[in-house]
């Protein structure tokens, strides 16, 4: 399996890995693949399927333009986005990759095909450039979840850095294979994942990269817990994490009488997750884990581990957590999907819950069998979850759903750690079930905002007005 921990965990911006991060990467890659651009006179971007139906709410339009301008998800300053786009709109020009200037009008150069889908994935986009001699070049890309993109006709999504990987000492395409490696080698899952990563990265590089991921996650939680206000997009959704966090930490007698409940520790975990996803909904800096729509679950459970579990060596525990979580994410992406537009939210929140549960068990010293059990529980109890964001925004039910997913992950880890690793349903079986369930799910429940809460709530609200 040619994936790295840094493919599953990528630093980017909100609100969506498939609808924001992926299209930004694809737009930039299209121009890089067709350089030089000295004689280009126009560029057109066309969005299809889920990208067209929920693209405005997911900032796909902004992401495409930023990618054409040469920005990358990991380096773009979220605070500069609106100003850059406003300047382009006002001038009627785009500076391709920061250099070649071409005319730009949304109505002519950014097209939404809401009734059409391309053949290979619901998240399709076509880019076309025209040169001074009248010739044109087009290419289709698919954003297949988690910020991964795939060009039309390619068999596999390209890793984040586009690099190929040498042979790994513990190759695996199923959990059964990974467990078998563990039985033969006597190594834990995080130890085997580290060995696999070492074919590309030294231990120092690997640890530095994972520490950076954890730092961005912590910063995102902290910013979300201290930022009140209203989220963009037109639903007038208020940020809640900051106020609820303040209430949870209010030391006054009156507040304690209301707030002190037996489940306060888990309440705080849910707030960590909600804080991240409020940042995501606002277009802030987040870590795709494994998607943006589910970006709050793993940071929340990691903070729970680092602060509430009181580990003797938190740095090593966090790294083992991330390596193990990545292994679960790789299996889900390889054998099912992590794209809400392809298999619903079971592939986003469900997978993130499984990753977090497995990671927590590994960080706490659980066996490989307990790790598998925790991941299986995490997915099993999200099977069939639809992706039906109201207004096409990654807000309702997405933000609360992350809070619930984080709590479920801790529960799954607890159940697994209290057992001996023996369980009835294997992780491979539940991943295949998730894939089949997604295939059976109607398209209106897969990130199109044409069914479920997305249509019911909007209809009710309109009827009441």
Coordinates of C-alpha atoms in Angstrom, one line a residue:
X1 CA 0.0 0.0 0.0
X2 CA 1.7 3.2 -1.2
X3 CA 0.5 5.6 1.4
X4 CA 2.2 7.5 4.2
X5 CA 1.0 8.8 7.5
X6 CA 1.5 12.3 5.9
X7 CA -1.1 11.4 3.2
X8 CA -3.7 10.7 5.9
X9 CA -2.8 13.7 7.9
X10 CA -2.3 16.8 5.8
X11 CA -2.1 20.5 6.9
X12 CA -4.6 22.5 5.0
X13 CA -7.6 24.8 5.3
X14 CA -11.3 24.4 5.7
X15 CA -14.0 23.7 5.1
X16 CA -13.6 20.4 3.1
X17 CA -10.8 18.1 2.1
X18 CA -12.6 16.7 -0.9
X19 CA -14.3 20.0 -1.9
X20 CA -11.6 22.5 -0.9
X21 CA -8.2 20.9 -0.5
X22 CA -8.5 18.5 -3.4
X23 CA -9.7 21.0 -6.0
X24 CA -7.0 23.5 -4.9
X25 CA -4.4 20.8 -5.5
X26 CA -5.9 19.8 -8.8
X27 CA -6.1 23.3 -10.2
X28 CA -2.5 24.0 -9.4
X29 CA -1.3 20.7 -10.7
X30 CA -3.1 21.2 -14.0
X31 CA -1.2 24.4 -14.6
X32 CA 2.1 22.9 -13.5
X33 CA 1.6 19.9 -15.8
X34 CA 1.0 22.3 -18.7
X35 CA 3.8 24.8 -18.1
X36 CA 5.1 27.0 -19.5
X37 CA 2.1 29.4 -19.5
X38 CA 3.6 32.3 -21.3
X39 CA 1.1 32.1 -24.2
X40 CA -2.0 31.1 -22.3
X41 CA -4.9 33.4 -22.9
X42 CA -7.7 31.8 -20.8
X43 CA -8.4 29.1 -18.2
X44 CA -11.8 27.5 -17.5
X45 CA -12.8 25.3 -14.6
X46 CA -15.9 23.2 -14.7
X47 CA -17.3 21.4 -11.7
X48 CA -19.6 18.3 -11.8
X49 CA -21.7 16.2 -9.4
X50 CA -21.2 16.9 -5.7
X51 CA -18.6 19.5 -6.4
X52 CA -21.2 21.5 -8.3
X53 CA -24.1 20.8 -6.0
X54 CA -22.4 21.8 -2.7
X55 CA -19.3 23.6 -4.1
X56 CA -20.3 27.1 -3.0
X57 CA -21.0 26.0 0.5
X58 CA -17.8 24.0 0.6
X59 CA -15.7 26.9 -0.9
X60 CA -14.8 24.8 -4.0
X61 CA -15.1 27.9 -6.1
X62 CA -12.6 29.8 -3.9
X63 CA -10.3 26.8 -3.8
X64 CA -10.1 26.4 -7.5
X65 CA -9.2 30.0 -8.0
X66 CA -6.6 29.9 -5.3
X67 CA -5.1 26.8 -6.9
X68 CA -4.9 28.5 -10.3
X69 CA -3.2 31.4 -8.6
X70 CA -0.6 29.0 -7.3
X71 CA -1.6 28.7 -3.7
X72 CA -1.3 25.4 -1.8
X73 CA -3.6 24.2 1.1
X74 CA -0.7 23.8 3.5
X75 CA 0.9 27.2 2.8
X76 CA -2.0 29.6 2.0
X77 CA -2.8 32.1 4.7
X78 CA -6.4 31.7 5.6
X79 CA -6.6 35.4 6.5
X80 CA -5.5 36.4 3.0
X81 CA -8.1 34.4 1.1
X82 CA -10.9 36.8 0.9
X83 CA -8.7 39.7 -0.1
X84 CA -6.9 37.7 -2.8
X85 CA -10.3 36.7 -4.3
X86 CA -11.8 40.1 -4.0
X87 CA -8.8 41.6 -5.9
X88 CA -9.2 39.0 -8.7
X89 CA -13.0 39.7 -8.9
X90 CA -12.5 43.5 -9.0
X91 CA -9.7 43.4 -11.6
X92 CA -11.3 40.8 -13.8
X93 CA -8.0 39.0 -14.0
X94 CA -6.2 35.9 -12.6
X95 CA -2.5 35.7 -12.1
X96 CA -1.8 32.0 -13.0
X97 CA 0.7 30.5 -10.7
X98 CA 1.5 34.0 -9.6
X99 CA 2.8 35.1 -13.0
X100 CA 0.8 34.8 -16.2
X101 CA -2.2 37.2 -16.2
X102 CA -5.4 36.2 -18.0
X103 CA -8.9 37.6 -18.1
X104 CA -11.4 36.2 -15.5
X105 CA -15.1 36.3 -15.2
X106 CA -16.9 33.8 -13.0
X107 CA -19.8 33.4 -15.4
X108 CA -17.4 32.5 -18.2
X109 CA -14.5 30.7 -16.5
X110 CA -16.0 28.9 -13.5
X111 CA -18.9 26.7 -14.5
X112 CA -21.2 24.5 -12.3
X113 CA -22.8 21.5 -14.0
X114 CA -25.3 20.6 -11.2
X115 CA -27.2 17.9 -13.2
X116 CA -24.1 16.1 -14.6
X117 CA -21.6 13.8 -13.1
X118 CA -18.4 12.5 -14.6
X119 CA -17.8 8.8 -14.9
X120 CA -15.2 7.8 -12.3
X121 CA -16.3 9.7 -9.1
X122 CA -19.0 12.1 -7.9
X123 CA -16.3 14.8 -7.3
X124 CA -15.3 15.6 -10.9
X125 CA -13.7 18.7 -12.4
X126 CA -12.4 19.6 -15.8
X127 CA -9.8 22.3 -16.5
X128 CA -9.2 23.8 -19.9
X129 CA -6.5 26.3 -21.0
X130 CA -6.4 28.1 -24.3
X131 CA -3.2 29.4 -25.9
X132 CA -2.6 32.3 -28.3
X133 CA -2.6 30.1 -31.4
X134 CA -6.1 29.0 -30.6
X135 CA -5.2 25.5 -29.4
X136 CA -6.6 24.2 -26.1
X137 CA -5.8 21.5 -23.5
X138 CA -8.2 19.9 -21.2
X139 CA -7.8 17.4 -18.3
X140 CA -10.3 15.8 -15.9
X141 CA -9.4 15.3 -12.2
X142 CA -11.4 13.7 -9.4
X143 CA -11.2 14.7 -5.8
X144 CA -11.6 11.3 -4.1
X145 CA -11.6 12.2 -0.4
X146 CA -9.1 13.3 2.2
X147 CA -7.4 15.8 -0.2
X148 CA -6.4 13.0 -2.6
X149 CA -6.8 13.6 -6.3
X150 CA -6.8 11.3 -9.3
X151 CA -6.5 12.2 -12.9
X152 CA -9.0 10.6 -15.3
X153 CA -7.9 7.1 -16.2
X154 CA -5.4 6.8 -13.3
X155 CA -5.9 3.6 -11.2
X156 CA -4.9 5.1 -7.9
X157 CA -5.0 8.5 -6.2
X158 CA -1.7 10.3 -6.1
X159 CA -0.1 10.7 -2.7
X160 CA 0.1 14.3 -1.3
X161 CA 3.7 14.8 -2.4
X162 CA 3.5 12.9 -5.7
X163 CA 6.5 10.7 -4.7
X164 CA 6.8 7.0 -5.3
X165 CA 7.7 4.8 -2.3
X166 CA 10.4 2.0 -2.2
X167 CA 9.3 -1.5 -1.1
X168 CA 8.2 -1.5 2.5
X169 CA 9.2 -4.2 5.0
X170 CA 5.6 -4.8 6.1
X171 CA 3.3 -4.4 3.1
X172 CA -0.4 -4.8 3.8
X173 CA -3.7 -4.3 2.0
X174 CA -5.8 -5.8 4.8
X175 CA -5.8 -5.9 8.5
X176 CA -5.4 -9.7 8.3
X177 CA -2.1 -9.2 6.6
X178 CA -0.9 -6.6 9.1
X179 CA -1.9 -8.8 12.0
X180 CA 0.0 -11.7 10.4
X181 CA 3.1 -9.5 10.1
X182 CA 2.8 -8.7 13.7
X183 CA 2.5 -12.4 14.7
X184 CA 5.7 -13.3 12.7
X185 CA 7.7 -10.3 13.7
X186 CA 6.5 -9.8 17.3
X187 CA 6.1 -6.0 16.5
X188 CA 3.2 -3.8 17.3
X189 CA 1.2 -2.0 14.6
X190 CA 2.9 1.4 15.3
X191 CA 6.3 -0.3 15.2
X192 CA 5.5 -1.8 11.8
X193 CA 4.1 1.4 10.5
X194 CA 7.3 3.2 11.6
X195 CA 9.4 0.7 9.8
X196 CA 7.4 1.2 6.7
X197 CA 7.8 5.0 7.0
X198 CA 11.5 4.6 7.4
X199 CA 11.9 3.6 3.8
X200 CA 11.2 7.3 3.0
X201 CA 11.9 9.2 6.2
X202 CA 14.5 8.9 9.0
X203 CA 13.2 8.6 12.5
X204 CA 14.0 12.2 13.2
X205 CA 12.1 13.4 10.0
X206 CA 9.2 11.2 10.8
X207 CA 8.9 12.4 14.4
X208 CA 9.3 16.0 13.4
X209 CA 6.6 15.7 10.9
X210 CA 4.2 14.0 13.3
X211 CA 5.0 16.5 16.0
X212 CA 4.2 19.3 13.6
X213 CA 0.8 17.7 12.8
X214 CA 0.0 17.4 16.5
X215 CA 1.0 21.1 17.1
X216 CA -1.3 22.3 14.3
X217 CA -4.1 20.2 15.8
X218 CA -3.5 21.6 19.3
X219 CA -3.4 25.2 17.9
X220 CA -6.7 24.6 16.1
X221 CA -8.4 23.4 19.2
X222 CA -7.1 26.3 21.2
X223 CA -8.2 28.8 18.6
X224 CA -11.6 27.3 18.4
X225 CA -12.1 27.2 22.1
X226 CA -11.3 31.0 22.3
X227 CA -13.1 32.3 19.2
X228 CA -16.8 33.3 19.5
X229 CA -19.0 34.7 16.7
X230 CA -21.0 33.4 13.8
X231 CA -19.9 31.0 11.0
X232 CA -20.1 32.2 7.4
X233 CA -22.4 30.8 4.8
X234 CA -25.9 32.2 5.5
X235 CA -27.3 29.7 8.0
X236 CA -26.3 32.2 10.8
X237 CA -24.9 29.3 12.9
X238 CA -23.2 30.6 16.1
X239 CA -20.0 29.2 17.3
X240 CA -20.7 27.3 20.6
X241 CA -17.4 25.7 21.6
X242 CA -15.9 28.9 23.1
X243 CA -18.9 29.7 25.3
X244 CA -19.4 26.1 26.4
X245 CA -15.7 25.8 27.2
X246 CA -15.9 29.0 29.3
X247 CA -18.9 27.6 31.2
X248 CA -17.1 24.3 31.7
X249 CA -14.2 26.1 33.3
X250 CA -16.2 28.6 35.4
X251 CA -15.2 28.0 39.0
X252 CA -18.1 29.9 40.6
X253 CA -20.4 28.0 42.9
X254 CA -23.5 28.8 40.8
X255 CA -21.8 27.6 37.6
X256 CA -20.5 24.4 39.3
X257 CA -24.0 23.5 40.5
X258 CA -25.1 23.5 36.8
X259 CA -22.0 22.3 35.1
X260 CA -20.5 19.6 37.3
X261 CA -21.9 16.4 35.9
X262 CA -20.4 12.9 35.9
X263 CA -19.7 13.1 32.2
X264 CA -17.8 16.4 32.2
X265 CA -14.6 14.8 30.9
X266 CA -16.3 13.5 27.8
X267 CA -18.2 16.8 27.5
X268 CA -14.8 18.5 27.2
X269 CA -13.7 16.0 24.6
X270 CA -16.8 16.8 22.5
X271 CA -15.9 20.6 22.8
X272 CA -12.4 19.9 21.5
X273 CA -13.8 18.3 18.4
X274 CA -16.5 20.9 17.9
X275 CA -13.8 23.7 18.3
X276 CA -11.8 22.1 15.4
X277 CA -14.8 21.8 13.2
X278 CA -16.0 25.3 13.8
X279 CA -12.5 26.4 12.7
X280 CA -12.9 24.2 9.7
X281 CA -16.3 25.7 8.9
X282 CA -14.8 29.2 9.1
X283 CA -12.1 28.3 6.6
X284 CA -9.3 28.1 9.2
X285 CA -6.1 26.1 9.4
X286 CA -6.9 22.4 10.2
X287 CA -5.3 19.0 9.7
X288 CA -7.2 16.7 7.3
X289 CA -7.8 13.6 9.6
X290 CA -8.6 11.8 7.3
X291 CA -11.0 14.4 5.9
X292 CA -11.9 18.0 6.9
X293 CA -15.5 17.1 7.6
X294 CA -14.3 14.7 10.3
X295 CA -11.2 16.7 11.3
X296 CA -12.1 17.2 14.9
X297 CA -12.3 13.6 16.1
X298 CA -8.6 12.6 16.2
X299 CA -7.3 15.9 17.7
X300 CA -10.0 15.7 20.4
X301 CA -9.1 12.1 21.4
X302 CA -5.4 12.9 21.2
X303 CA -5.9 15.8 23.6
X304 CA -7.9 13.5 25.9
X305 CA -5.0 11.0 25.8
X306 CA -2.3 13.7 26.5
X307 CA -4.1 15.4 29.3
X308 CA -6.6 13.0 30.9
X309 CA -4.8 9.7 30.5
X310 CA -1.6 11.2 32.1
X311 CA 0.9 9.2 30.0
X312 CA 4.5 8.8 31.2
X313 CA 5.9 9.6 27.7
X314 CA 3.2 11.6 25.9
X315 CA 5.4 12.4 22.8
X316 CA 5.9 8.7 22.1
X317 CA 2.3 8.0 22.8
X318 CA 1.1 10.7 20.4
X319 CA 3.4 9.4 17.6
X320 CA 2.2 5.8 18.1
X321 CA -1.4 7.1 18.1
X322 CA -0.9 8.8 14.7
X323 CA 0.9 5.9 13.1
X324 CA -1.8 3.5 14.2
X325 CA -4.6 5.8 13.2
X326 CA -2.9 6.2 9.8
X327 CA -2.8 2.4 9.3
X328 CA -6.6 2.2 9.8
X329 CA -7.2 5.1 7.5
X330 CA -5.1 3.5 4.8
X331 CA -7.1 0.3 5.0
X332 CA -10.4 2.2 4.8
X333 CA -9.3 4.3 1.8
X334 CA -7.8 1.2 0.1
X335 CA -10.8 -1.1 0.6
X336 CA -13.7 1.3 0.8
X337 CA -13.5 5.1 0.7
X338 CA -13.1 8.1 2.9
X339 CA -15.2 10.3 0.6
X340 CA -18.6 11.4 1.8
X341 CA -19.6 12.0 -1.8
X342 CA -18.9 8.3 -2.5
X343 CA -20.1 6.4 0.5
X344 CA -21.7 9.0 2.9
X345 CA -20.5 10.2 6.3
X346 CA -19.8 6.7 7.4
X347 CA -16.6 7.1 5.4
X348 CA -15.7 10.3 7.1
X349 CA -16.9 10.5 10.7
X350 CA -17.0 6.6 10.9
X351 CA -13.5 6.2 9.6
X352 CA -12.1 9.0 11.8
X353 CA -13.8 7.4 14.8
X354 CA -12.2 4.1 14.0
X355 CA -8.8 5.7 13.5
X356 CA -9.0 7.6 16.8
X357 CA -10.2 4.5 18.7
X358 CA -7.3 2.4 17.4
X359 CA -4.8 5.2 18.0
X360 CA -5.9 5.6 21.6
X361 CA -5.6 1.8 22.2
X362 CA -2.1 1.8 20.7
X363 CA -1.0 4.9 22.7
X364 CA -2.2 3.1 25.9
X365 CA -0.2 0.0 25.1
X366 CA -3.0 -2.2 23.8
X367 CA -2.3 -5.3 21.7
X368 CA -2.6 -5.5 17.9
X369 CA -5.8 -7.5 18.4
X370 CA -7.3 -4.9 20.7
X371 CA -6.3 -2.2 18.2
X372 CA -8.2 -4.0 15.5
X373 CA -11.2 -4.5 17.8
X374 CA -11.4 -0.8 18.7
X375 CA -11.3 0.2 15.0
X376 CA -14.0 -2.3 14.1
X377 CA -16.3 -1.0 16.8
X378 CA -15.7 2.6 15.7
X379 CA -16.8 1.9 12.1
X380 CA -19.6 -0.6 13.0
X381 CA -21.6 1.9 14.9
X382 CA -21.5 4.5 12.1
X383 CA -22.5 2.1 9.3
X384 CA -25.1 3.8 7.0
X385 CA -24.5 7.3 8.2
X386 CA -25.5 9.7 5.5
X387 CA -23.8 12.9 4.3
X388 CA -26.5 15.5 4.1
X389 CA -25.1 18.9 5.1
X390 CA -27.7 21.6 5.3
X391 CA -27.2 24.3 2.7
X392 CA -24.1 22.5 1.4
X393 CA -22.2 23.9 4.4
X394 CA -19.9 21.8 6.6
X395 CA -21.8 22.9 9.7
X396 CA -25.1 21.1 10.4
X397 CA -24.9 18.2 11.4
X398 CA -21.1 18.0 10.8
X399 CA -19.8 20.0 13.8
X400 CA -21.9 18.2 16.5
X401 CA -21.3 14.9 14.6
X402 CA -17.5 15.3 15.3
X403 CA -18.2 15.7 19.0
X404 CA -20.2 12.6 19.1
X405 CA -17.7 10.7 17.1
X406 CA -14.9 11.6 19.5
X407 CA -16.9 10.3 22.5
X408 CA -17.7 7.1 20.6
X409 CA -14.0 6.6 19.8
X410 CA -13.1 6.7 23.5
X411 CA -15.9 4.3 24.3
X412 CA -14.7 1.9 21.6
X413 CA -11.2 2.1 22.9
X414 CA -12.4 1.4 26.4
X415 CA -14.4 -1.6 25.3
X416 CA -11.5 -3.0 23.4
X417 CA -8.9 -2.5 26.2
X418 CA -11.2 -4.3 28.7
X419 CA -11.3 -7.3 26.5
X420 CA -8.6 -9.7 25.3
X421 CA -8.8 -8.7 21.6
X422 CA -11.2 -11.5 20.7
X423 CA -14.2 -10.3 18.7
X424 CA -16.8 -11.6 16.3
X425 CA -16.6 -9.1 13.4
X426 CA -13.2 -8.4 11.8
X427 CA -12.1 -5.0 10.7
X428 CA -11.7 -6.2 7.2
X429 CA -15.3 -7.4 7.2
X430 CA -16.7 -4.2 8.6
X431 CA -14.8 -2.1 6.0
X432 CA -16.2 -4.3 3.2
X433 CA -19.7 -3.8 4.7
X434 CA -19.1 0.0 4.7
X435 CA -18.1 -0.2 1.1
X436 CA -21.2 -2.2 0.1
X437 CA -23.5 0.1 2.2
X438 CA -22.1 3.1 0.4
X439 CA -22.7 1.5 -2.9
X440 CA -26.3 0.8 -2.0
X441 CA -26.9 4.4 -0.6
X442 CA -28.9 6.7 -2.8
X443 CA -26.9 9.6 -4.3
X444 CA -29.1 12.2 -2.5
X445 CA -27.5 11.0 0.8
X446 CA -24.0 11.4 -0.4
X447 CA -22.9 15.0 -0.1
X448 CA -25.3 16.4 -2.6
X449 CA -27.6 18.2 -0.2
X450 CA -30.5 16.8 -2.1
X451 CA -31.8 14.6 0.7
X452 CA -32.0 14.0 4.4
X453 CA -31.6 16.9 6.8
X454 CA -30.4 19.1 3.9
X455 CA -33.7 19.1 2.2
X456 CA -36.1 18.5 5.1
X457 CA -34.8 21.4 7.3
X458 CA -34.7 23.8 4.5
X459 CA -38.2 22.9 3.4
X460 CA -39.6 23.2 6.9
X461 CA -37.9 26.6 7.4
X462 CA -39.2 27.9 4.1
X463 CA -42.7 26.7 4.9
X464 CA -42.6 28.5 8.3
X465 CA -41.5 31.9 6.8

